Amino acid sequence: MTSLSIDPLTPGIGAEVRVDLSRPLSDAVMMAIEQALLEWKVLFFRDQNMDLEDHKRVARWFGELQVHPTALPGAEHAELIRIAEDQEQRAHNNIWHSDVTFLEEPPLGSILRAREVPPVGGDTMFADMYAAYEGLDEEIRAKIDNATAVHVWPAAWVDIAMKSQNLGRDEFLRLYPNPEHSVVRTHPQTGRRSLFVNAAFTRQIVGMEKQESDALLALLYSQARVPEYQCRFRWQVNSVAFWDNRCTQHYAVADFYPQRRVVERITICGDRPA
Ligand code: SIN
């Protein structure tokens, strides 16, 4: 197998990989990137002078590209999510989450590229949700091993999606029922178990009283905040982060206003968590 130059950021999560993503890469190199992703959960690439087609090409090697349900279907580059933030327009991604878990098949991963960065601040933090699961007490693990939880859309996005897809509420609910996902999912490639609930989109553990569910979810969410399970990435223009959405959460640190920050995300379709 082709070997890549890989510099881990921490012993458990995050590694910087030196490869030029703007060139078409052989399957052997892409397979090495995939292996590195499976091992390090989030990869970082510096100085990637790539265009949108390169961005999509890299993502497409891993699967179909996802069009976010709030995007205008059929729009040019509908797969691209551009997050431009400043004092007036804030993205509110400063909450620990995995992407789009309110769909029945949440993404495999996302590839984010920085276009404009503040002089300081605007880092993204990542948490290893295998470690988060493994760090739980036996008693808690026994409680959640076969549990499922309901994930829901943020209310504001429901209106945007209904408008962009021209859907009435009934049609929307038929197309996008709130999914129930396993609280502990097994990664389809590594076979490892990870904690799969997040503070942004998970609502309630199925079959549990609301109060008990809230308390248990609060404890599970706090696992993403354990420093030993985390890494933190400082962006430069043309830095790229590629995270495995099945076993990580991330948090965009909102400490840079009134400076501006622009990032672009391409998301790769995933499967039903098992
Ligand atoms: C995201 O949550 O997808 C964006 C993360 C970031 O802006 O760093």
Short mmCIF file of C-alpha atoms and ligand atoms in Angstrom, two decimals:
data_model
loop_
_atom_site.label_atom_id
_atom_site.label_comp_id
_atom_site.label_asym_id
_atom_site.label_seq_id
_atom_site.Cartn_x
_atom_site.Cartn_y
_atom_site.Cartn_z
CA MET A 1 0.00 0.00 0.00
CA THR A 2 1.14 3.54 -0.78
CA SER A 3 2.42 5.25 2.33
CA LEU A 4 1.57 8.85 3.11
CA SER A 5 3.34 11.35 5.28
CA ILE A 6 1.12 11.51 8.39
CA ASP A 7 1.69 13.67 11.48
CA PRO A 8 -0.72 12.94 14.33
CA LEU A 9 -2.04 15.95 16.27
CA THR A 10 -2.85 13.86 19.35
CA PRO A 11 -2.40 10.16 20.21
CA GLY A 12 -6.04 9.38 19.42
CA ILE A 13 -7.64 11.78 16.97
CA GLY A 14 -6.53 14.04 14.14
CA ALA A 15 -3.58 13.83 11.78
CA GLU A 16 -2.08 16.12 9.22
CA VAL A 17 -1.47 14.47 5.86
CA ARG A 18 0.89 15.79 3.22
CA VAL A 19 -0.58 15.24 -0.20
CA ASP A 20 -1.70 17.56 -3.01
CA LEU A 21 -5.48 17.13 -3.39
CA SER A 22 -5.61 19.39 -6.45
CA ARG A 23 -4.02 16.64 -8.58
CA PRO A 24 -5.98 13.56 -9.63
CA LEU A 25 -4.74 10.91 -7.21
CA SER A 26 -4.40 7.18 -7.86
CA ASP A 27 -6.71 4.68 -6.16
CA ALA A 28 -3.71 3.52 -4.14
CA VAL A 29 -3.22 7.01 -2.70
CA MET A 30 -6.97 7.45 -2.10
CA MET A 31 -7.03 4.09 -0.31
CA ALA A 32 -4.16 5.26 1.89
CA ILE A 33 -6.14 8.42 2.68
CA GLU A 34 -9.15 6.27 3.55
CA GLN A 35 -7.05 4.08 5.85
CA ALA A 36 -5.68 7.21 7.53
CA LEU A 37 -9.22 8.56 7.97
CA LEU A 38 -10.35 5.30 9.57
CA GLU A 39 -7.39 5.40 11.94
CA TRP A 40 -7.29 9.13 12.80
CA LYS A 41 -11.02 10.01 12.32
CA VAL A 42 -10.23 13.49 11.03
CA LEU A 43 -7.50 14.44 8.59
CA PHE A 44 -6.04 17.87 7.86
CA PHE A 45 -4.36 19.04 4.68
CA ARG A 46 -2.54 22.38 4.34
CA ASP A 47 -2.07 24.64 1.31
CA GLN A 48 -4.61 22.97 -0.93
CA ASN A 49 -4.86 25.25 -3.92
CA MET A 50 -7.81 23.33 -5.33
CA ASP A 51 -10.98 24.40 -7.09
CA LEU A 52 -14.53 23.21 -6.53
CA GLU A 53 -14.16 20.37 -9.05
CA ASP A 54 -11.09 19.08 -7.17
CA HIS A 55 -13.02 19.36 -3.91
CA LYS A 56 -15.88 17.31 -5.37
CA ARG A 57 -13.54 14.79 -7.02
CA VAL A 58 -11.86 13.96 -3.72
CA ALA A 59 -15.23 13.61 -1.96
CA ARG A 60 -16.73 11.51 -4.78
CA TRP A 61 -14.08 8.83 -4.35
CA PHE A 62 -15.73 8.06 -1.00
CA GLY A 63 -19.34 8.10 -2.13
CA GLU A 64 -22.17 10.12 -3.61
CA LEU A 65 -22.28 13.79 -2.76
CA GLN A 66 -25.10 14.93 -0.52
CA VAL A 67 -27.30 17.87 -1.39
CA HIS A 68 -28.33 19.36 1.95
CA PRO A 69 -32.15 19.28 2.22
CA THR A 70 -32.21 23.05 2.75
CA ALA A 71 -30.38 23.66 -0.57
CA LEU A 72 -32.19 24.62 -3.74
CA PRO A 73 -32.54 21.32 -5.66
CA GLY A 74 -31.10 21.50 -9.16
CA ALA A 75 -29.14 24.67 -8.37
CA GLU A 76 -25.64 24.82 -9.78
CA HIS A 77 -23.22 23.34 -7.23
CA ALA A 78 -26.10 22.40 -4.93
CA GLU A 79 -23.69 20.03 -3.14
CA LEU A 80 -21.58 22.92 -1.91
CA ILE A 81 -22.38 24.46 1.47
CA ARG A 82 -20.71 27.85 1.82
CA ILE A 83 -20.59 29.11 5.40
CA ALA A 84 -19.72 32.82 5.40
CA GLU A 85 -19.75 34.37 8.85
CA ASP A 86 -19.19 37.77 10.35
CA GLN A 87 -20.64 39.94 13.09
CA GLU A 88 -24.07 40.12 11.42
CA GLN A 89 -24.29 36.63 10.00
CA ARG A 90 -23.43 33.82 12.39
CA ALA A 91 -23.59 30.11 11.62
CA HIS A 92 -24.17 28.82 15.17
CA ASN A 93 -22.03 25.75 14.63
CA ASN A 94 -20.54 26.32 18.10
CA ILE A 95 -22.35 23.29 19.45
CA TRP A 96 -20.97 19.75 19.51
CA HIS A 97 -22.58 17.78 16.68
CA SER A 98 -22.27 15.23 13.91
CA ASP A 99 -23.61 16.54 10.63
CA VAL A 100 -27.22 16.05 9.51
CA THR A 101 -28.18 13.24 11.90
CA PHE A 102 -31.84 14.27 11.44
CA LEU A 103 -31.83 12.27 8.20
CA GLU A 104 -32.33 8.50 8.12
CA GLU A 105 -28.92 8.15 6.46
CA PRO A 106 -26.57 10.72 7.97
CA PRO A 107 -23.40 11.56 6.05
CA LEU A 108 -20.30 9.38 5.92
CA GLY A 109 -18.16 12.46 6.22
CA SER A 110 -17.55 16.04 5.25
CA ILE A 111 -14.64 17.82 3.57
CA LEU A 112 -14.32 21.44 4.64
CA ARG A 113 -12.01 23.97 3.03
CA ALA A 114 -11.15 27.41 4.43
CA ARG A 115 -11.46 30.30 1.96
CA GLU A 116 -11.14 33.27 4.35
CA VAL A 117 -9.86 33.04 7.89
CA PRO A 118 -9.68 35.54 10.74
CA PRO A 119 -6.15 36.55 11.87
CA VAL A 120 -6.73 34.50 15.01
CA GLY A 121 -9.60 32.34 16.26
CA GLY A 122 -12.27 30.44 14.35
CA ASP A 123 -10.65 27.04 15.06
CA THR A 124 -12.65 23.83 14.74
CA MET A 125 -12.55 21.21 17.49
CA PHE A 126 -13.17 17.52 16.92
CA ALA A 127 -14.06 14.75 19.36
CA ASP A 128 -13.41 11.02 19.04
CA MET A 129 -16.75 9.34 19.70
CA TYR A 130 -15.19 5.84 19.92
CA ALA A 131 -13.18 7.11 22.90
CA ALA A 132 -16.32 8.84 24.20
CA TYR A 133 -18.14 5.49 24.21
CA GLU A 134 -15.23 3.49 25.59
CA GLY A 135 -14.78 6.01 28.41
CA LEU A 136 -18.28 5.43 29.80
CA ASP A 137 -18.92 3.33 32.91
CA GLU A 138 -19.98 -0.24 32.32
CA GLU A 139 -23.38 0.52 33.89
CA ILE A 140 -24.11 3.38 31.46
CA ARG A 141 -22.94 1.33 28.50
CA ALA A 142 -25.32 -1.47 29.49
CA LYS A 143 -28.14 1.10 29.53
CA ILE A 144 -27.45 2.46 26.06
CA ASP A 145 -26.03 -0.48 24.10
CA ASN A 146 -29.38 -1.41 22.58
CA ALA A 147 -31.11 1.96 22.89
CA THR A 148 -32.29 4.21 20.10
CA ALA A 149 -32.91 7.95 20.12
CA VAL A 150 -35.04 10.29 18.04
CA HIS A 151 -33.20 12.96 16.05
CA VAL A 152 -35.04 16.08 14.84
CA TRP A 153 -34.59 18.93 12.42
CA PRO A 154 -33.78 22.40 13.75
CA ALA A 155 -37.08 24.32 13.37
CA ALA A 156 -35.55 27.12 11.27
CA TRP A 157 -34.24 24.62 8.72
CA VAL A 158 -37.68 23.02 8.31
CA ASP A 159 -39.02 26.30 6.92
CA ILE A 160 -36.02 26.76 4.63
CA ALA A 161 -36.30 23.19 3.31
CA MET A 162 -40.07 23.50 2.74
CA LYS A 163 -39.52 26.70 0.82
CA SER A 164 -36.54 25.56 -1.26
CA GLN A 165 -38.17 22.23 -2.15
CA ASN A 166 -41.64 23.76 -2.47
CA LEU A 167 -43.17 21.32 0.03
CA GLY A 168 -46.26 21.58 2.21
CA ARG A 169 -45.91 20.51 5.85
CA ASP A 170 -47.54 17.09 5.35
CA GLU A 171 -45.35 16.33 2.39
CA PHE A 172 -42.29 17.47 4.30
CA LEU A 173 -43.14 15.19 7.23
CA ARG A 174 -43.73 12.26 4.89
CA LEU A 175 -40.38 12.81 3.15
CA TYR A 176 -38.44 13.58 6.32
CA PRO A 177 -39.80 11.64 9.29
CA ASN A 178 -37.73 12.17 12.45
CA PRO A 179 -35.38 9.18 12.41
CA GLU A 180 -34.55 6.88 15.30
CA HIS A 181 -30.84 6.08 15.40
CA SER A 182 -28.92 3.64 17.57
CA VAL A 183 -27.41 5.51 20.50
CA VAL A 184 -24.29 3.39 19.99
CA ARG A 185 -23.49 2.72 16.37
CA THR A 186 -21.08 0.21 14.90
CA HIS A 187 -18.81 1.68 12.27
CA PRO A 188 -19.41 -0.17 8.98
CA GLN A 189 -15.68 -0.26 8.15
CA THR A 190 -13.81 -0.52 11.45
CA GLY A 191 -16.45 -2.52 13.36
CA ARG A 192 -15.81 -0.27 16.38
CA ARG A 193 -18.62 1.15 18.53
CA SER A 194 -19.09 4.87 18.91
CA LEU A 195 -21.50 7.13 20.75
CA PHE A 196 -24.00 8.54 18.26
CA VAL A 197 -26.09 11.18 20.03
CA ASN A 198 -25.41 14.90 19.75
CA ALA A 199 -26.56 18.09 21.43
CA ALA A 200 -27.70 19.72 18.18
CA PHE A 201 -30.11 17.15 16.75
CA THR A 202 -30.89 14.36 19.25
CA ARG A 203 -34.23 14.86 21.05
CA GLN A 204 -35.03 11.84 23.24
CA ILE A 205 -34.11 8.25 24.01
CA VAL A 206 -36.94 6.03 22.86
CA GLY A 207 -39.03 4.36 25.58
CA MET A 208 -37.54 6.43 28.40
CA GLU A 209 -39.30 9.11 30.48
CA LYS A 210 -38.36 12.58 29.25
CA GLN A 211 -36.65 13.53 32.52
CA GLU A 212 -34.53 10.37 32.63
CA SER A 213 -33.73 10.68 28.94
CA ASP A 214 -32.67 14.35 29.34
CA ALA A 215 -30.36 13.46 32.23
CA LEU A 216 -28.80 10.54 30.37
CA LEU A 217 -28.39 12.53 27.15
CA ALA A 218 -26.73 15.39 29.09
CA LEU A 219 -24.23 12.91 30.47
CA LEU A 220 -23.60 11.39 27.02
CA TYR A 221 -23.18 14.83 25.40
CA SER A 222 -20.60 15.76 28.01
CA GLN A 223 -18.34 12.99 26.67
CA ALA A 224 -17.59 15.10 23.56
CA ARG A 225 -16.26 17.83 25.88
CA VAL A 226 -13.53 15.66 27.43
CA PRO A 227 -10.18 17.19 26.36
CA GLU A 228 -8.46 13.78 26.14
CA TYR A 229 -10.87 12.77 23.36
CA GLN A 230 -10.35 15.96 21.33
CA CYS A 231 -8.13 17.72 18.86
CA ARG A 232 -8.28 21.33 17.74
CA PHE A 233 -7.41 22.64 14.29
CA ARG A 234 -6.17 26.13 13.51
CA TRP A 235 -7.16 27.11 9.99
CA GLN A 236 -5.18 28.87 7.30
CA VAL A 237 -6.50 29.83 3.88
CA ASN A 238 -6.69 26.63 1.80
CA SER A 239 -6.52 24.30 4.78
CA VAL A 240 -8.82 21.31 4.42
CA ALA A 241 -10.37 19.12 7.13
CA PHE A 242 -11.92 15.77 6.28
CA TRP A 243 -13.87 14.14 9.12
CA ASP A 244 -15.52 10.77 9.48
CA ASN A 245 -19.02 11.82 10.57
CA ARG A 246 -19.80 8.31 11.81
CA CYS A 247 -17.35 8.40 14.74
CA THR A 248 -16.63 12.09 15.44
CA GLN A 249 -18.35 15.27 16.50
CA HIS A 250 -17.12 18.79 15.85
CA TYR A 251 -17.53 22.29 17.24
CA ALA A 252 -16.76 25.52 15.35
CA VAL A 253 -15.32 27.96 17.88
CA ALA A 254 -17.21 31.27 17.53
CA ASP A 255 -14.59 33.60 19.02
CA PHE A 256 -13.56 35.67 15.99
CA TYR A 257 -16.34 38.22 15.43
CA PRO A 258 -16.32 40.92 14.09
CA GLN A 259 -13.71 39.30 11.81
CA ARG A 260 -14.91 37.29 8.83
CA ARG A 261 -14.55 33.54 8.24
CA VAL A 262 -15.62 31.65 5.10
CA VAL A 263 -15.48 27.89 4.71
CA GLU A 264 -16.91 25.55 2.07
CA ARG A 265 -18.18 22.08 2.75
CA ILE A 266 -18.85 19.11 0.52
CA THR A 267 -20.68 16.30 2.28
CA ILE A 268 -20.52 12.60 1.40
CA CYS A 269 -23.68 10.46 1.69
CA GLY A 270 -23.64 7.77 4.35
CA ASP A 271 -25.68 4.77 5.40
CA ARG A 272 -28.22 3.95 8.07
CA PRO A 273 -26.45 3.74 11.45
CA ALA A 274 -26.47 0.16 12.75
C1 SIN B 1 -19.79 22.47 10.26
O1 SIN B 1 -20.27 22.33 11.38
O2 SIN B 1 -20.06 21.73 9.33
C2 SIN B 1 -18.82 23.61 10.01
C3 SIN B 1 -17.64 23.55 10.91
C4 SIN B 1 -16.80 24.80 10.84
O3 SIN B 1 -17.26 25.82 10.34
O4 SIN B 1 -15.66 24.74 11.31
#
